[in-house]
Amino acid sequence: MSAAGPPLGARAPSGGSVVREATSVGATFFAGSTGALTWNPLNLLRARLNQWFINRIAPRDSVTLTQRNVYILPTAPGFMLGLTLLVLLVASINYQLNLGYVLTFLLTGCAVVGMHVCHGTLRGITMHLIAPEAHFAGANVTMGVTIESNRRSTRYGIGLAVLGTDHWSWTDVPALGSARVQIAFQPQRRGLHRVPALTAETRFPLGTFRVWTVWRPAAQVLVYPAPEPHPPPLPPGEPRAGGAATVQRQSTGEFDGIRAYRRGDPLKLVVWKKTAKTDELVSRDAQHVQRFELWLDLAHTGLAGTSAGGAALEQALSRLCAWVLLAEKQGLLYGLRLMGLEIAPGNGEAHKKNCLQALALVGG
């Protein structure tokens, strides 16, 4: 049984607004309302120790807890119980109280048994990470963890959370069975990020000891740019080879032309959004679609300074992300040109994911 544990995550100072951000390896830093790191030397030292400890853990998506990676320390009630037992023992010795000895040793035995039960509740379980799917920046990413137990008794009160946060998911693992919990975190930047470090703990049965472990998954999550809330209309289409030289841009944001519905038109050509507004069925002009191609390009965003990167590039990528979703929703054929990368026009779920992935990884 481990007598000591790893350095705990840094705690937020009292008062003021506090922002917590999990880095790619799960380290937690604290910032005040101005966004600057706290100048408390103790918190900075604990953050460095925490980062050093996490870097020593080999990343893996499945882990079995043993005595080597499970840690135990008394909780605040545990320290109070120890102080109470010490007072009882001193009083029993001073006044030669036999019943005092009995009560002191009985409570001490219960505390020792509770310590072994608490440590055994977490030791021996196996945790498997269910890799999260791609999400947009600023949205909660939910990942699943399956906890398996090969013991013939139920394990109670096991909690999991992202290291450094207080959002716990608690579960009981049945005998010779498994349980699944959901854990969420919120990435703030686009790109390919490693899943943050996780922690599991239990205080069952008495709450006088805390048994925990730190787990560093190897999985990664792809984060798309956050789509612009109110993007401008889609850019005009470009003439195909041998097509017309001009194109009429629709003020409603529709790329291709529309016409009155004709009997026999496929449902995928019906403009349902416009139909809902006018209560009249209208269809897209298939000949118009054949003459022009919709290309989504950084040059079409109308934002300056995108080549230099920074906030301008992120805003342009956010607009392109919104355009991709809008074009896919309207069932259009669209292509993407992005800093030397060109994705041929198409549509469908696979094409949309390819475009969003390109937007997420640009400049990475």
Coordinates of C-alpha atoms in Angstrom, one line a residue:
M1 CA 0.0 0.0 0.0
S2 CA 1.4 3.4 -1.0
A3 CA 2.0 5.6 2.0
A4 CA 2.3 8.8 0.0
G5 CA 0.8 10.2 -3.2
P6 CA 1.7 12.4 -6.1
P7 CA 1.5 16.2 -5.8
L8 CA -2.1 17.4 -6.0
G9 CA -3.4 19.8 -8.5
A10 CA -3.0 23.5 -7.6
R11 CA -6.0 25.0 -5.9
A12 CA -7.6 28.3 -6.9
P13 CA -7.1 31.2 -4.6
S14 CA -10.1 32.5 -2.7
G15 CA -12.0 35.4 -4.0
G16 CA -12.2 36.8 -7.6
S17 CA -13.1 35.0 -10.7
V18 CA -11.0 32.0 -11.6
V19 CA -10.5 30.4 -15.0
R20 CA -9.3 26.8 -15.3
E21 CA -7.9 25.4 -18.5
A22 CA -6.8 21.8 -18.9
T23 CA -3.7 21.5 -21.1
S24 CA -3.0 18.7 -23.5
V25 CA -1.5 16.6 -20.7
G26 CA -3.9 17.6 -18.0
A27 CA -2.0 20.2 -16.0
T28 CA -4.1 22.9 -14.5
F29 CA -3.2 26.5 -14.3
F30 CA -5.2 29.3 -12.7
A31 CA -5.8 32.8 -13.9
G32 CA -7.5 35.8 -12.4
S33 CA -10.0 38.1 -14.1
T34 CA -7.2 39.7 -16.2
G35 CA -6.2 36.3 -17.6
A36 CA -2.7 36.4 -16.0
L37 CA -1.3 33.5 -14.1
T38 CA -1.4 33.8 -10.3
W39 CA 1.8 35.0 -8.7
N40 CA 1.4 32.8 -5.7
P41 CA 4.8 31.0 -5.5
L42 CA 3.2 28.0 -3.7
N43 CA 0.6 27.5 -6.5
L44 CA 3.3 27.8 -9.2
L45 CA 5.5 25.3 -7.5
R46 CA 2.7 22.8 -7.1
A47 CA 1.7 23.3 -10.7
R48 CA 5.3 22.5 -11.8
L49 CA 5.4 19.4 -9.6
N50 CA 2.1 18.3 -10.9
Q51 CA 3.3 18.7 -14.5
W52 CA 6.5 16.8 -13.7
F53 CA 4.6 14.0 -12.2
I54 CA 2.2 13.7 -15.2
N55 CA 5.0 13.7 -17.7
R56 CA 6.4 10.6 -15.9
I57 CA 3.2 8.6 -16.5
A58 CA 3.2 6.6 -19.7
P59 CA 0.2 7.4 -21.8
R60 CA -2.2 4.5 -22.4
D61 CA -5.9 4.1 -23.1
S62 CA -6.3 1.2 -20.7
V63 CA -4.9 0.9 -17.2
T64 CA -5.1 -1.6 -14.4
L65 CA -4.7 -0.1 -10.9
T66 CA -2.2 -1.8 -8.6
Q67 CA -0.3 -0.9 -5.5
R68 CA 2.2 0.9 -7.7
N69 CA -0.2 3.5 -9.1
V70 CA -2.8 3.8 -6.3
Y71 CA -2.1 6.4 -3.5
I72 CA -3.7 7.0 -0.1
L73 CA -3.7 9.8 2.4
P74 CA -6.0 10.8 5.3
T75 CA -8.8 13.3 4.7
A76 CA -9.6 16.2 7.0
P77 CA -12.1 14.1 8.9
G78 CA -9.4 11.4 9.0
F79 CA -6.9 13.8 10.7
M80 CA -9.6 14.8 13.2
L81 CA -10.3 11.2 14.0
G82 CA -6.6 10.6 14.6
L83 CA -6.5 13.6 16.9
T84 CA -9.5 12.4 18.8
L85 CA -8.0 8.9 19.2
L86 CA -4.8 10.5 20.6
V87 CA -6.8 12.6 23.1
L88 CA -8.8 9.5 24.2
L89 CA -5.6 7.5 24.6
V90 CA -3.9 10.2 26.7
A91 CA -7.0 10.6 28.9
S92 CA -7.3 6.8 29.4
I93 CA -3.6 6.6 30.4
N94 CA -3.9 9.6 32.7
Y95 CA -7.0 8.4 34.5
Q96 CA -6.4 4.7 34.1
L97 CA -9.8 4.1 32.4
N98 CA -10.1 0.6 31.2
L99 CA -13.3 1.4 29.2
G100 CA -11.4 4.3 27.7
Y101 CA -8.7 1.8 26.4
V102 CA -11.5 -0.4 25.0
L103 CA -13.1 2.5 23.1
T104 CA -9.8 3.9 21.8
F105 CA -8.6 0.6 20.5
L106 CA -12.0 -0.3 19.1
L107 CA -12.2 3.0 17.1
T108 CA -8.6 2.6 16.0
G109 CA -9.3 -0.9 14.7
C110 CA -12.3 0.4 12.8
A111 CA -10.2 3.1 11.2
V112 CA -7.5 0.6 10.2
V113 CA -10.0 -1.7 8.7
G114 CA -11.6 1.2 6.9
M115 CA -8.2 2.2 5.4
H116 CA -7.7 -1.3 4.0
V117 CA -11.3 -1.4 2.6
C118 CA -10.9 2.0 1.0
H119 CA -7.6 1.1 -0.6
G120 CA -9.0 -2.2 -1.9
T121 CA -12.0 -0.5 -3.4
L122 CA -9.9 1.2 -6.0
R123 CA -7.0 -1.4 -6.3
G124 CA -7.6 -4.0 -9.0
I125 CA -10.0 -2.3 -11.3
T126 CA -9.3 -1.8 -15.0
M127 CA -10.3 1.4 -16.8
H128 CA -10.8 1.6 -20.6
L129 CA -11.1 5.0 -22.4
I130 CA -13.7 5.4 -25.2
A131 CA -12.0 7.9 -27.5
P132 CA -14.2 11.0 -28.0
E133 CA -15.4 12.2 -31.4
A134 CA -14.4 15.4 -33.0
H135 CA -16.1 18.6 -31.6
F136 CA -16.1 22.3 -32.2
A137 CA -14.0 24.6 -30.2
G138 CA -15.8 25.9 -27.1
A139 CA -18.2 23.0 -26.9
N140 CA -18.0 20.3 -24.3
V141 CA -16.3 17.1 -25.4
T142 CA -17.8 14.0 -23.7
M143 CA -15.7 10.9 -23.4
G144 CA -16.7 7.6 -21.9
V145 CA -14.7 5.4 -19.4
T146 CA -15.6 1.8 -18.8
I147 CA -14.6 0.4 -15.3
E148 CA -14.2 -3.3 -15.0
S149 CA -14.0 -5.3 -11.8
N150 CA -13.0 -9.0 -11.3
R151 CA -13.9 -9.0 -7.6
R152 CA -16.8 -11.0 -6.3
S153 CA -18.1 -8.0 -4.3
T154 CA -19.4 -4.6 -5.4
R155 CA -17.1 -1.7 -5.4
Y156 CA -18.9 1.4 -4.1
G157 CA -18.3 5.2 -4.5
I158 CA -15.7 5.4 -7.3
G159 CA -15.5 8.8 -8.9
L160 CA -13.7 10.0 -12.1
A161 CA -12.9 13.6 -13.2
V162 CA -10.5 15.6 -15.3
L163 CA -7.4 16.2 -13.2
G164 CA -7.6 19.6 -11.5
T165 CA -11.4 20.0 -11.8
D166 CA -14.2 19.4 -9.3
H167 CA -16.7 18.0 -11.8
W168 CA -16.9 14.3 -10.6
S169 CA -18.8 11.4 -12.1
W170 CA -19.6 8.8 -9.5
T171 CA -20.6 5.1 -10.0
D172 CA -20.7 1.7 -8.3
V173 CA -19.1 -1.2 -10.0
P174 CA -21.0 -4.5 -9.6
A175 CA -19.3 -7.8 -8.7
L176 CA -17.6 -9.4 -11.7
G177 CA -19.1 -6.6 -13.9
S178 CA -18.5 -3.2 -15.3
A179 CA -19.8 0.3 -15.2
R180 CA -19.5 3.2 -17.6
V181 CA -19.2 6.9 -16.7
Q182 CA -19.2 10.1 -18.9
I183 CA -16.6 12.8 -18.4
A184 CA -16.6 16.1 -20.2
F185 CA -14.0 18.8 -20.8
Q186 CA -14.0 22.0 -22.9
P187 CA -11.1 22.6 -25.4
Q188 CA -10.8 26.3 -26.2
R189 CA -8.5 26.0 -29.3
R190 CA -8.9 24.2 -32.6
G191 CA -6.4 21.5 -33.6
L192 CA -5.5 18.0 -32.5
H193 CA -5.3 17.8 -28.7
R194 CA -4.4 15.0 -26.4
V195 CA -7.1 14.0 -24.0
P196 CA -6.3 15.6 -20.6
A197 CA -5.1 13.6 -17.6
L198 CA -7.9 11.9 -15.5
T199 CA -8.1 11.1 -11.9
A200 CA -10.1 8.4 -10.1
E201 CA -10.7 8.3 -6.3
T202 CA -12.8 6.8 -3.6
R203 CA -13.4 7.6 0.1
F204 CA -15.6 4.5 0.8
P205 CA -16.5 3.4 3.5
L206 CA -15.8 5.9 6.3
G207 CA -14.5 9.0 4.4
T208 CA -11.4 9.1 6.6
F209 CA -9.0 8.2 3.8
R210 CA -8.8 9.3 0.2
V211 CA -7.5 6.8 -2.3
W212 CA -6.8 8.1 -5.8
T213 CA -4.8 7.5 -9.0
V214 CA -3.8 9.7 -12.0
W215 CA -4.3 8.3 -15.5
R216 CA -2.8 9.8 -18.6
P217 CA -4.7 8.6 -21.7
A218 CA -3.0 8.3 -25.1
A219 CA -6.1 9.2 -27.2
Q220 CA -6.4 12.5 -29.0
V221 CA -9.4 14.6 -29.9
L222 CA -9.8 16.7 -33.1
V223 CA -11.3 20.1 -32.4
Y224 CA -12.9 22.0 -35.3
P225 CA -13.0 25.8 -35.4
A226 CA -16.0 27.3 -33.8
P227 CA -18.5 28.3 -36.6
E228 CA -19.3 31.9 -36.9
P229 CA -22.7 32.6 -35.3
H230 CA -24.1 34.8 -38.1
P231 CA -21.9 34.4 -41.2
P232 CA -22.4 36.4 -44.4
P233 CA -24.0 34.7 -47.5
L234 CA -22.1 32.1 -49.3
P235 CA -19.7 33.4 -51.9
P236 CA -20.7 33.4 -55.6
G237 CA -19.9 30.3 -57.7
E238 CA -17.0 30.1 -60.1
P239 CA -17.8 29.2 -63.8
R240 CA -16.9 25.7 -64.8
A241 CA -14.7 25.2 -67.8
G242 CA -16.8 26.1 -70.8
G243 CA -19.6 27.5 -68.6
A244 CA -21.1 31.0 -68.3
A245 CA -18.9 33.9 -67.4
T246 CA -21.2 35.5 -64.9
V247 CA -23.3 34.4 -62.0
Q248 CA -26.2 36.0 -60.1
R249 CA -25.5 36.1 -56.4
Q250 CA -28.6 35.5 -54.3
S251 CA -29.1 37.9 -51.3
T252 CA -30.6 35.1 -49.3
G253 CA -27.3 33.2 -49.2
E254 CA -28.4 30.6 -51.8
F255 CA -25.5 29.8 -54.1
D256 CA -27.5 28.3 -57.0
G257 CA -30.6 29.6 -58.7
I258 CA -34.1 28.5 -57.8
R259 CA -37.2 28.1 -59.8
A260 CA -40.8 26.9 -59.3
Y261 CA -41.3 23.3 -58.3
R262 CA -42.0 20.9 -61.2
R263 CA -43.6 17.6 -60.8
G264 CA -41.0 14.9 -60.7
D265 CA -38.2 17.1 -59.2
P266 CA -36.2 15.0 -56.7
L267 CA -36.7 16.0 -53.0
K268 CA -33.1 16.8 -52.6
L269 CA -33.5 19.8 -55.0
V270 CA -36.4 21.3 -53.0
V271 CA -35.3 24.4 -51.1
W272 CA -37.1 23.6 -47.8
K273 CA -35.9 26.7 -46.0
K274 CA -37.4 29.0 -48.7
T275 CA -40.5 26.9 -48.9
A276 CA -41.1 27.3 -45.2
K277 CA -41.0 31.1 -45.6
T278 CA -43.2 31.4 -48.7
D279 CA -45.4 28.3 -48.4
E280 CA -44.6 27.6 -52.0
L281 CA -42.5 24.7 -53.3
V282 CA -39.4 25.8 -55.1
S283 CA -36.5 23.8 -56.5
R284 CA -32.9 24.5 -57.4
D285 CA -32.0 25.0 -61.0
A286 CA -30.0 21.9 -61.8
Q287 CA -28.6 23.5 -65.0
H288 CA -27.3 26.4 -62.9
V289 CA -25.5 24.0 -60.6
Q290 CA -23.9 22.3 -63.6
R291 CA -22.5 25.7 -64.9
F292 CA -21.0 26.9 -61.7
E293 CA -18.9 25.5 -58.8
L294 CA -18.9 26.7 -55.2
W295 CA -15.4 27.2 -53.8
L296 CA -14.8 28.2 -50.2
D297 CA -11.6 30.1 -50.0
L298 CA -9.8 32.3 -47.5
A299 CA -9.9 35.1 -50.1
H300 CA -13.7 34.9 -50.1
T301 CA -14.0 35.7 -46.4
G302 CA -13.3 39.4 -46.9
L303 CA -11.0 39.5 -43.9
A304 CA -7.5 41.1 -44.1
G305 CA -4.4 39.7 -42.5
T306 CA -5.2 36.1 -42.7
S307 CA -1.8 35.2 -44.2
A308 CA -0.1 36.5 -41.0
G309 CA -2.1 34.1 -38.8
G310 CA -3.4 35.1 -35.4
A311 CA -6.9 36.4 -34.6
A312 CA -7.6 37.3 -38.3
L313 CA -6.9 33.7 -39.5
E314 CA -9.0 32.2 -36.7
Q315 CA -11.9 34.5 -37.6
A316 CA -11.6 33.5 -41.2
L317 CA -11.5 29.8 -40.4
S318 CA -14.5 30.3 -38.2
R319 CA -16.4 31.8 -41.2
L320 CA -15.3 29.0 -43.5
C321 CA -16.5 26.5 -41.0
A322 CA -19.9 28.1 -40.9
W323 CA -20.0 28.2 -44.7
V324 CA -19.1 24.5 -44.9
L325 CA -22.0 23.7 -42.5
L326 CA -24.4 25.9 -44.5
A327 CA -23.5 24.5 -47.9
E328 CA -23.8 21.0 -46.5
K329 CA -27.2 21.8 -45.0
Q330 CA -28.4 23.2 -48.4
G331 CA -27.2 20.1 -50.2
L332 CA -24.7 22.0 -52.4
L333 CA -21.5 20.7 -54.1
Y334 CA -18.7 22.7 -52.6
G335 CA -14.9 22.7 -52.5
L336 CA -12.3 24.1 -50.2
R337 CA -9.1 26.0 -50.9
L338 CA -6.9 26.6 -47.9
M339 CA -3.3 27.6 -48.0
G340 CA -2.1 25.3 -50.7
L341 CA -4.6 22.6 -49.9
E342 CA -7.5 22.0 -52.3
I343 CA -10.4 19.6 -51.7
A344 CA -12.4 19.0 -54.8
P345 CA -16.1 19.9 -54.8
G346 CA -18.5 17.3 -53.3
N347 CA -21.0 16.9 -50.5
G348 CA -22.0 14.3 -47.9
E349 CA -20.9 13.5 -44.4
A350 CA -17.5 12.3 -45.4
H351 CA -16.8 15.3 -47.5
K352 CA -17.9 17.6 -44.7
K353 CA -15.6 15.9 -42.2
N354 CA -12.7 16.2 -44.6
C355 CA -13.2 19.9 -44.9
L356 CA -13.7 20.5 -41.2
Q357 CA -10.6 18.4 -40.5
A358 CA -8.6 20.6 -42.9
L359 CA -9.8 23.7 -41.2
A360 CA -8.9 22.3 -37.8
L361 CA -5.3 21.4 -38.8
V362 CA -4.4 24.4 -40.9
G363 CA -1.1 25.9 -39.6
G364 CA -0.7 23.0 -37.2

